[in-house]
mmCIF file of C-alpha atoms in Angstrom:
data_model
loop_
_atom_site.group_PDB
_atom_site.id
_atom_site.type_symbol
_atom_site.label_atom_id
_atom_site.label_comp_id
_atom_site.label_asym_id
_atom_site.label_seq_id
_atom_site.Cartn_x
_atom_site.Cartn_y
_atom_site.Cartn_z
ATOM 1 C CA MET A 1 -15.356 -39.260 -12.214
ATOM 2 C CA ASP A 2 -14.612 -41.960 -14.438
ATOM 3 C CA SER A 3 -11.181 -40.686 -15.628
ATOM 4 C CA PRO A 4 -9.028 -41.362 -12.739
ATOM 5 C CA THR A 5 -9.898 -45.165 -13.138
ATOM 6 C CA LEU A 6 -8.209 -44.992 -16.399
ATOM 7 C CA LEU A 7 -4.908 -43.473 -15.291
ATOM 8 C CA PHE A 8 -4.573 -44.895 -11.780
ATOM 9 C CA PRO A 9 -5.276 -48.708 -10.109
ATOM 10 C CA GLN A 10 -8.287 -49.881 -9.186
ATOM 11 C CA PRO A 11 -9.833 -47.560 -6.568
ATOM 12 C CA ASP A 12 -9.497 -48.585 -2.888
ATOM 13 C CA LEU A 13 -11.686 -45.986 -1.066
ATOM 14 C CA TYR A 14 -15.109 -44.651 -1.392
ATOM 15 C CA LEU A 15 -16.350 -41.084 -0.470
ATOM 16 C CA GLN A 16 -19.982 -41.151 0.893
ATOM 17 C CA THR A 17 -21.993 -37.933 0.317
ATOM 18 C CA HIS A 18 -25.155 -36.954 2.182
ATOM 19 C CA ALA A 19 -27.570 -38.171 -0.208
ATOM 20 C CA GLY A 20 -25.821 -41.883 0.145
ATOM 21 C CA ASN A 21 -23.690 -41.924 -3.215
ATOM 22 C CA ARG A 22 -20.528 -43.406 -3.186
ATOM 23 C CA ILE A 23 -17.622 -41.905 -5.278
ATOM 24 C CA PRO A 24 -14.884 -44.351 -5.886
ATOM 25 C CA VAL A 25 -11.382 -42.778 -5.175
ATOM 26 C CA HIS A 26 -7.775 -43.650 -4.525
ATOM 27 C CA ALA A 27 -6.484 -43.313 -0.976
ATOM 28 C CA THR A 28 -3.011 -42.244 -1.872
ATOM 29 C CA ILE A 29 -4.157 -39.472 -3.948
ATOM 30 C CA LEU A 30 -6.483 -38.316 -1.131
ATOM 31 C CA ALA A 31 -3.852 -38.741 1.732
ATOM 32 C CA SER A 32 -1.086 -36.842 -0.517
ATOM 33 C CA ALA A 33 -3.464 -33.887 -1.030
ATOM 34 C CA SER A 34 -4.789 -33.463 2.438
ATOM 35 C CA PRO A 35 -3.292 -34.281 6.001
ATOM 36 C CA VAL A 36 -6.742 -34.364 7.622
ATOM 37 C CA LEU A 37 -7.889 -37.001 4.805
ATOM 38 C CA GLN A 38 -4.926 -38.932 5.413
ATOM 39 C CA ASN A 39 -5.568 -39.352 9.263
ATOM 40 C CA VAL A 40 -9.164 -40.292 8.348
ATOM 41 C CA ILE A 41 -8.410 -43.045 6.214
ATOM 42 C CA LYS A 42 -6.085 -44.530 8.321
ATOM 43 C CA SER A 43 -9.296 -45.077 10.698
ATOM 44 C CA SER A 44 -11.796 -45.773 8.146
ATOM 45 C CA ASN A 45 -13.235 -49.149 6.525
ATOM 46 C CA ARG A 46 -12.812 -48.152 3.232
ATOM 47 C CA ILE A 47 -15.592 -45.541 3.612
ATOM 48 C CA VAL A 48 -15.277 -41.791 4.234
ATOM 49 C CA LYS A 49 -18.208 -39.790 4.901
ATOM 50 C CA ILE A 50 -18.650 -36.042 3.367
ATOM 51 C CA HIS A 51 -21.863 -34.876 4.307
ATOM 52 C CA GLY A 52 -23.335 -31.454 4.600
ATOM 53 C CA VAL A 53 -22.476 -30.108 1.357
ATOM 54 C CA PRO A 54 -24.317 -31.114 -2.173
ATOM 55 C CA ASP A 55 -23.040 -34.104 -3.960
ATOM 56 C CA ALA A 56 -21.977 -32.228 -6.916
ATOM 57 C CA ALA A 57 -19.585 -29.928 -4.613
ATOM 58 C CA VAL A 58 -17.913 -33.334 -3.312
ATOM 59 C CA THR A 59 -17.636 -34.263 -6.978
ATOM 60 C CA ALA A 60 -15.897 -30.770 -7.534
ATOM 61 C CA PHE A 61 -13.873 -31.078 -4.445
ATOM 62 C CA VAL A 62 -12.526 -34.888 -5.477
ATOM 63 C CA ALA A 63 -11.769 -33.126 -8.834
ATOM 64 C CA PHE A 64 -9.276 -30.890 -7.648
ATOM 65 C CA LEU A 65 -7.740 -33.515 -5.379
ATOM 66 C CA TYR A 66 -6.744 -35.282 -8.520
ATOM 67 C CA TYR A 67 -6.139 -32.584 -11.228
ATOM 68 C CA ALA A 68 -5.631 -29.302 -9.209
ATOM 69 C CA ARG A 69 -8.206 -27.451 -11.302
ATOM 70 C CA CYS A 70 -11.540 -25.867 -10.485
ATOM 71 C CA THR A 71 -13.835 -24.369 -13.278
ATOM 72 C CA GLU A 72 -15.429 -21.193 -13.170
ATOM 73 C CA GLU A 73 -18.518 -22.961 -13.428
ATOM 74 C CA ASP A 74 -18.075 -25.093 -10.247
ATOM 75 C CA MET A 75 -16.795 -21.863 -8.420
ATOM 76 C CA ASP A 76 -19.908 -20.082 -9.451
ATOM 77 C CA LYS A 77 -22.217 -23.023 -8.060
ATOM 78 C CA TYR A 78 -20.301 -24.523 -5.317
ATOM 79 C CA GLY A 79 -17.682 -21.735 -4.248
ATOM 80 C CA MET A 80 -18.897 -21.649 -0.606
ATOM 81 C CA HIS A 81 -18.986 -25.342 -0.180
ATOM 82 C CA LEU A 82 -15.611 -25.647 -1.528
ATOM 83 C CA LEU A 83 -14.272 -23.184 0.811
ATOM 84 C CA VAL A 84 -15.767 -25.204 3.777
ATOM 85 C CA LEU A 85 -14.234 -28.440 2.526
ATOM 86 C CA SER A 86 -11.157 -26.966 1.789
ATOM 87 C CA HIS A 87 -10.703 -25.573 5.352
ATOM 88 C CA VAL A 88 -11.952 -28.454 7.013
ATOM 89 C CA TYR A 89 -9.507 -31.004 5.058
ATOM 90 C CA THR A 90 -6.748 -28.683 4.967
ATOM 91 C CA VAL A 91 -6.481 -28.228 1.219
ATOM 92 C CA LYS A 92 -4.424 -25.039 1.058
ATOM 93 C CA HIS A 93 -4.408 -24.212 -2.880
ATOM 94 C CA LEU A 94 -8.000 -24.908 -3.132
ATOM 95 C CA LYS A 95 -8.583 -22.527 -0.277
ATOM 96 C CA GLN A 96 -6.753 -19.798 -1.852
ATOM 97 C CA ARG A 97 -8.551 -20.404 -5.192
ATOM 98 C CA CYS A 98 -11.990 -20.337 -3.363
ATOM 99 C CA ILE A 99 -11.020 -16.983 -1.315
ATOM 100 C CA LYS A 100 -10.126 -15.243 -4.558
ATOM 101 C CA GLY A 101 -13.144 -16.675 -6.688
ATOM 102 C CA LEU A 102 -15.670 -15.728 -3.792
ATOM 103 C CA GLY A 103 -13.981 -12.446 -3.275
ATOM 104 C CA ASP A 104 -14.474 -11.739 -7.126
ATOM 105 C CA ARG A 105 -18.132 -12.767 -6.986
ATOM 106 C CA VAL A 106 -19.231 -10.714 -3.423
ATOM 107 C CA SER A 107 -22.419 -8.745 -4.078
ATOM 108 C CA THR A 108 -24.770 -6.932 -1.689
ATOM 109 C CA GLU A 109 -26.824 -10.044 -1.693
ATOM 110 C CA ASN A 110 -24.386 -12.548 -0.686
ATOM 111 C CA VAL A 111 -21.887 -10.512 1.183
ATOM 112 C CA VAL A 112 -23.341 -11.295 4.565
ATOM 113 C CA ASP A 113 -23.290 -15.176 3.805
ATOM 114 C CA VAL A 114 -19.757 -14.649 2.437
ATOM 115 C CA LEU A 115 -18.770 -12.815 5.463
ATOM 116 C CA GLN A 116 -19.803 -15.293 8.072
ATOM 117 C CA LEU A 117 -18.366 -18.014 6.149
ATOM 118 C CA SER A 118 -14.815 -16.393 5.848
ATOM 119 C CA ARG A 119 -15.046 -15.730 9.443
ATOM 120 C CA LEU A 120 -15.671 -19.505 10.104
ATOM 121 C CA CYS A 121 -12.907 -20.757 7.608
ATOM 122 C CA ASP A 122 -10.208 -18.244 8.861
ATOM 123 C CA ALA A 123 -9.974 -16.273 5.683
ATOM 124 C CA PRO A 124 -9.029 -12.668 6.961
ATOM 125 C CA ASP A 125 -8.511 -11.443 3.257
ATOM 126 C CA LEU A 126 -11.829 -12.503 2.281
ATOM 127 C CA TYR A 127 -13.507 -11.105 5.546
ATOM 128 C CA LEU A 128 -11.884 -7.912 4.836
ATOM 129 C CA LYS A 129 -13.103 -7.714 1.424
ATOM 130 C CA CYS A 130 -16.474 -8.380 2.522
ATOM 131 C CA ALA A 131 -16.536 -6.006 5.367
ATOM 132 C CA ARG A 132 -15.339 -3.020 3.091
ATOM 133 C CA HIS A 133 -17.995 -4.111 0.432
ATOM 134 C CA LEU A 134 -20.755 -4.020 3.139
ATOM 135 C CA THR A 135 -19.236 -0.596 4.556
ATOM 136 C CA ASN A 136 -19.461 0.915 1.099
ATOM 137 C CA ARG A 137 -23.034 -0.388 0.430
ATOM 138 C CA PHE A 138 -24.695 -0.787 3.591
ATOM 139 C CA LYS A 139 -27.818 1.135 2.923
ATOM 140 C CA ALA A 140 -28.217 -1.362 0.381
ATOM 141 C CA VAL A 141 -27.098 -4.404 2.352
ATOM 142 C CA LYS A 142 -29.251 -3.757 5.465
ATOM 143 C CA GLU A 143 -32.491 -4.441 3.335
ATOM 144 C CA THR A 144 -31.210 -7.861 2.479
ATOM 145 C CA GLU A 145 -32.497 -11.146 4.113
ATOM 146 C CA GLY A 146 -29.255 -11.985 4.938
ATOM 147 C CA TRP A 147 -28.723 -9.013 7.154
ATOM 148 C CA ARG A 148 -31.983 -9.354 8.892
ATOM 149 C CA PHE A 149 -30.905 -13.373 9.631
ATOM 150 C CA LEU A 150 -27.855 -11.779 10.994
ATOM 151 C CA GLN A 151 -29.323 -9.269 13.306
ATOM 152 C CA ASN A 152 -31.739 -12.065 14.734
ATOM 153 C CA HIS A 153 -29.265 -14.907 14.948
ATOM 154 C CA ASP A 154 -25.707 -13.456 15.309
ATOM 155 C CA PRO A 155 -25.684 -9.979 17.225
ATOM 156 C CA CYS A 156 -22.102 -10.380 18.255
ATOM 157 C CA LEU A 157 -21.056 -10.371 14.456
ATOM 158 C CA GLU A 158 -23.270 -7.681 13.936
ATOM 159 C CA LEU A 159 -21.498 -5.353 16.611
ATOM 160 C CA GLU A 160 -18.404 -6.411 15.170
ATOM 161 C CA ILE A 161 -19.323 -5.202 11.668
ATOM 162 C CA LEU A 162 -20.679 -2.056 12.837
ATOM 163 C CA CYS A 163 -17.363 -1.560 15.005
ATOM 164 C CA PHE A 164 -15.555 -2.044 11.817
ATOM 165 C CA MET A 165 -17.834 0.234 10.061
ATOM 166 C CA GLU A 166 -16.971 2.968 12.499
ATOM 167 C CA GLU A 167 -13.372 2.672 12.575
ATOM 168 C CA HIS A 168 -13.334 2.686 8.777
ATOM 169 C CA GLU A 169 -15.223 6.063 9.230
ATOM 170 C CA LYS A 170 -12.684 7.288 11.704
ATOM 171 C CA ARG A 171 -9.632 6.120 9.273
ATOM 172 C CA LYS A 172 -11.474 7.993 6.373
ATOM 173 C CA ARG A 173 -11.775 11.416 8.481
ATOM 174 C CA LYS A 174 -8.057 11.076 9.400
ATOM 175 C CA ALA A 175 -7.074 10.547 6.078
ATOM 176 C CA ARG A 176 -9.062 13.511 4.819
ATOM 177 C CA LYS A 177 -7.711 15.817 7.796
ATOM 178 C CA ARG A 178 -4.165 14.662 6.455
ATOM 179 C CA ARG A 179 -4.884 15.664 3.087
ATOM 180 C CA GLU A 180 -6.168 18.951 4.073
ATOM 181 C CA ASP A 181 -3.238 19.859 6.394
ATOM 182 C CA GLY A 182 -0.943 18.740 3.722
ATOM 183 C CA ARG A 183 -2.370 21.267 1.286
ATOM 184 C CA LEU A 184 -2.267 23.891 3.765
ATOM 185 C CA PHE A 185 1.223 23.199 4.644
ATOM 186 C CA THR A 186 1.857 23.297 0.738
ATOM 187 C CA GLU A 187 0.249 26.683 0.442
ATOM 188 C CA LEU A 188 1.912 28.205 3.198
ATOM 189 C CA SER A 189 5.381 26.981 2.154
ATOM 190 C CA GLU A 190 4.371 28.485 -1.518
ATOM 191 C CA ALA A 191 3.462 31.606 0.387
ATOM 192 C CA MET A 192 7.044 31.706 2.020
ATOM 193 C CA VAL A 193 8.762 31.063 -0.895
ATOM 194 C CA CYS A 194 6.879 34.062 -2.884
ATOM 195 C CA LEU A 195 7.275 36.484 0.012
ATOM 196 C CA GLU A 196 11.063 35.868 -0.055
ATOM 197 C CA HIS A 197 10.997 36.143 -3.936
ATOM 198 C CA ILE A 198 8.956 39.329 -3.762
ATOM 199 C CA CYS A 199 11.160 41.033 -1.233
ATOM 200 C CA THR A 200 14.513 39.936 -2.887
ATOM 201 C CA GLU A 201 14.125 40.007 -6.614
ATOM 202 C CA GLY A 202 10.647 41.814 -6.993
ATOM 203 C CA CYS A 203 7.723 40.334 -9.192
ATOM 204 C CA THR A 204 5.180 41.955 -11.546
ATOM 205 C CA GLU A 205 3.789 44.723 -9.259
ATOM 206 C CA VAL A 206 5.620 44.500 -5.844
ATOM 207 C CA TRP A 207 9.435 44.654 -5.651
ATOM 208 C CA PRO A 208 12.419 45.877 -3.287
ATOM 209 C CA PHE A 209 13.201 49.791 -3.434
ATOM 210 C CA ASP A 210 16.715 48.964 -4.259
ATOM 211 C CA VAL A 211 15.630 46.771 -7.390
ATOM 212 C CA GLU A 212 15.491 48.304 -10.752
ATOM 213 C CA VAL A 213 11.748 48.406 -11.906
ATOM 214 C CA ARG A 214 10.884 46.628 -14.967
ATOM 215 C CA ARG A 215 7.506 46.925 -16.616
ATOM 216 C CA GLU A 216 8.053 44.088 -18.651
ATOM 217 C CA ARG A 217 8.816 41.407 -16.040
ATOM 218 C CA GLU A 218 7.306 37.888 -16.824
ATOM 219 C CA PRO A 219 5.444 36.053 -14.101
ATOM 220 C CA CYS A 220 7.154 33.742 -12.141
ATOM 221 C CA SER A 221 6.450 29.915 -12.057
ATOM 222 C CA MET A 222 3.969 30.453 -8.978
ATOM 223 C CA PHE A 223 2.241 33.329 -10.042
ATOM 224 C CA GLY A 224 -1.059 32.092 -8.804
ATOM 225 C CA THR A 225 0.336 32.017 -5.240
ATOM 226 C CA CYS A 226 2.937 35.294 -6.044
ATOM 227 C CA GLN A 227 -0.133 37.368 -7.194
ATOM 228 C CA GLY A 228 -2.124 36.961 -4.095
ATOM 229 C CA MET A 229 0.922 37.830 -1.908
ATOM 230 C CA GLN A 230 1.535 40.831 -4.016
ATOM 231 C CA ASN A 231 -2.081 42.000 -3.283
ATOM 232 C CA LEU A 232 -1.823 41.593 0.384
ATOM 233 C CA ILE A 233 1.411 43.273 0.579
ATOM 234 C CA ARG A 234 -0.022 46.290 -1.485
ATOM 235 C CA HIS A 235 -3.141 46.365 1.045
ATOM 236 C CA PHE A 236 -0.872 46.109 4.156
ATOM 237 C CA ALA A 237 1.126 48.949 2.993
ATOM 238 C CA THR A 238 -1.777 51.150 2.355
ATOM 239 C CA CYS A 239 -4.532 50.151 4.946
ATOM 240 C CA GLU A 240 -5.752 52.602 7.182
ATOM 241 C CA SER A 241 -7.651 50.455 9.403
ATOM 242 C CA VAL A 242 -7.392 50.579 13.308
ATOM 243 C CA LYS A 243 -4.468 48.178 14.043
ATOM 244 C CA GLY A 244 -5.744 44.846 14.782
ATOM 245 C CA ARG A 245 -9.218 45.218 13.111
ATOM 246 C CA CYS A 246 -8.138 44.256 9.425
ATOM 247 C CA LEU A 247 -8.262 40.502 8.810
ATOM 248 C CA ARG A 248 -6.276 41.035 5.793
ATOM 249 C CA CYS A 249 -3.590 42.701 8.056
ATOM 250 C CA LYS A 250 -3.654 40.202 10.810
ATOM 251 C CA ARG A 251 -3.211 37.458 7.869
ATOM 252 C CA MET A 252 0.238 39.512 6.663
ATOM 253 C CA TRP A 253 1.345 40.000 10.124
ATOM 254 C CA GLN A 254 0.881 35.787 10.564
ATOM 255 C CA LEU A 255 2.687 35.338 7.487
ATOM 256 C CA PHE A 256 5.576 37.529 8.441
ATOM 257 C CA ARG A 257 5.620 35.780 11.796
ATOM 258 C CA LEU A 258 6.102 32.346 10.322
ATOM 259 C CA HIS A 259 8.575 33.679 7.887
ATOM 260 C CA SER A 260 10.605 34.937 10.904
ATOM 261 C CA SER A 261 9.990 31.521 12.652
ATOM 262 C CA ILE A 262 11.521 29.697 9.628
ATOM 263 C CA CYS A 263 14.110 31.678 8.585
ATOM 264 C CA LEU A 264 17.626 30.967 8.972
ATOM 265 C CA GLN A 265 19.303 34.201 7.686
ATOM 266 C CA HIS A 266 17.718 36.953 9.757
ATOM 267 C CA ASP A 267 20.926 39.048 9.666
ATOM 268 C CA THR A 268 20.776 39.437 5.844
ATOM 269 C CA CYS A 269 17.026 38.666 5.036
ATOM 270 C CA LYS A 270 15.346 41.313 2.918
ATOM 271 C CA VAL A 271 11.810 40.429 4.218
ATOM 272 C CA PRO A 272 10.421 43.238 6.107
ATOM 273 C CA LEU A 273 10.514 42.937 9.992
ATOM 274 C CA CYS A 274 12.106 39.635 9.887
ATOM 275 C CA SER A 275 14.780 40.316 12.657
ATOM 276 C CA GLN A 276 12.631 42.640 14.646
ATOM 277 C CA ILE A 277 9.524 39.658 15.131
ATOM 278 C CA ARG A 278 12.491 37.174 15.689
ATOM 279 C CA LEU A 279 13.817 39.331 18.654
ATOM 280 C CA LYS A 280 10.409 40.067 20.041
ATOM 281 C CA MET A 281 9.528 36.316 20.203
ATOM 282 C CA GLU A 282 12.818 35.516 21.872
ATOM 283 C CA LYS A 283 12.165 38.096 24.236
ATOM 284 C CA GLU A 284 8.541 36.837 25.016
ATOM 285 C CA LYS A 285 9.511 33.413 25.011
ATOM 286 C CA ARG A 286 6.224 31.872 24.233
ATOM 287 C CA LYS A 287 5.652 28.533 25.918
ATOM 288 C CA GLY A 288 2.892 26.056 25.319
ATOM 289 C CA ASP A 289 1.811 26.905 22.025
ATOM 290 C CA ALA A 290 2.167 23.546 20.652
ATOM 291 C CA ARG A 291 -0.079 24.109 17.522
ATOM 292 C CA TRP A 292 1.965 27.058 16.262
ATOM 293 C CA GLU A 293 5.266 25.273 16.841
ATOM 294 C CA LEU A 294 3.504 22.157 14.833
ATOM 295 C CA LEU A 295 2.650 24.332 12.074
ATOM 296 C CA VAL A 296 6.487 26.061 11.888
ATOM 297 C CA ARG A 297 7.879 22.413 11.736
ATOM 298 C CA LYS A 298 5.511 21.280 8.975
ATOM 299 C CA VAL A 299 5.873 24.343 6.837
ATOM 300 C CA ALA A 300 9.587 24.214 7.132
ATOM 301 C CA SER A 301 9.866 20.692 6.276
ATOM 302 C CA VAL A 302 7.590 21.034 3.150
ATOM 303 C CA LYS A 303 9.751 24.111 2.292
ATOM 304 C CA ALA A 304 12.940 22.172 2.648
ATOM 305 C CA MET A 305 11.503 19.478 0.327
ATOM 306 C CA SER A 306 10.340 21.805 -2.320
ATOM 307 C CA SER A 307 13.589 23.517 -2.602
ATOM 308 C CA LEU A 308 15.118 20.285 -3.676
ATOM 309 C CA ALA A 309 13.357 20.707 -6.813
ATOM 310 C CA LEU A 310 13.981 24.097 -7.237
ATOM 311 C CA PRO A 311 16.952 23.944 -9.609
ATOM 312 C CA LYS A 312 15.064 21.590 -11.933
ATOM 313 C CA ARG A 313 12.006 23.998 -11.832
ATOM 314 C CA LYS A 314 14.615 26.975 -12.812
ATOM 315 C CA MET A 315 15.960 24.966 -15.636
ATOM 316 C CA VAL A 316 12.514 24.370 -16.932
ATOM 317 C CA GLU A 317 11.960 28.265 -16.787
ATOM 318 C CA GLU A 318 15.098 28.776 -18.761
ATOM 319 C CA ILE A 319 14.108 26.390 -21.369
ATOM 320 C CA ARG A 320 10.884 28.146 -21.710
ATOM 321 C CA ARG A 321 12.217 31.445 -22.141
ATOM 322 C CA LYS A 322 14.629 30.293 -24.928
ATOM 323 C CA VAL A 323 11.676 28.474 -26.796
ATOM 324 C CA PRO A 324 10.149 31.087 -29.002
#
């Protein structure tokens, strides 16, 4: 701390550490960097006491007030002390630096300590990072001394962490459910497109009666789904099981019903039973089947979105046919 005396006038203030050492400083520098220190300096007798942290941490704190720099070595050794000092004396730039530095240094061994400190120092970003780290590595963290100390001395924070973990797990389950539902809606949307395609143009094995049979027909762009749909249609047409007992036939009936629910051209639609199923549903006027209505809306929405990419997909298919 000798370098400041070479750049500024003679020091007019001293910071007294916990060990009794005095660090010469300039009141104007400290007052301009910290509004809290500015108020303390006004009521002090040229001596400001900073206790509760190591002397070296106070030295690193003063160095930041002068030069606005904090070395990686100081952050490794005194990061938590500097966060406390920056919070107590309202040094925002140092606090941001400490939050980032401590966040990068969170480990299984220190995560509980850093989390407690972030809670006391009003550092929500650091708290959230620690809580996520603790949640992802809870089996290892609960074996540490820090977690045992927390259980014995701060049950409120322990409960808060456990509640956070439970909410985190709920969010993961909801996200997983949304992804699964999204895949289901996409698969059903592709099935609807393939059903219309087979009943209108025909594919490799199944085609309408009024379409010319071409054995050399190439597979369509969604042949994986289309092949399964063709197999289901062929089974439906030839199944001899008692009505209502064949699971594959039930699945086909559900697909016909789903198509009829989202079809907008019942009069000209070539999908079998489309208009008949629609009329039957209108006569029955089913109400209260919220899950089915939600399924219809979701599949119709996905189908509409995928149709926007249809011209591009057809263009790609034409280009592929031209390429030898």
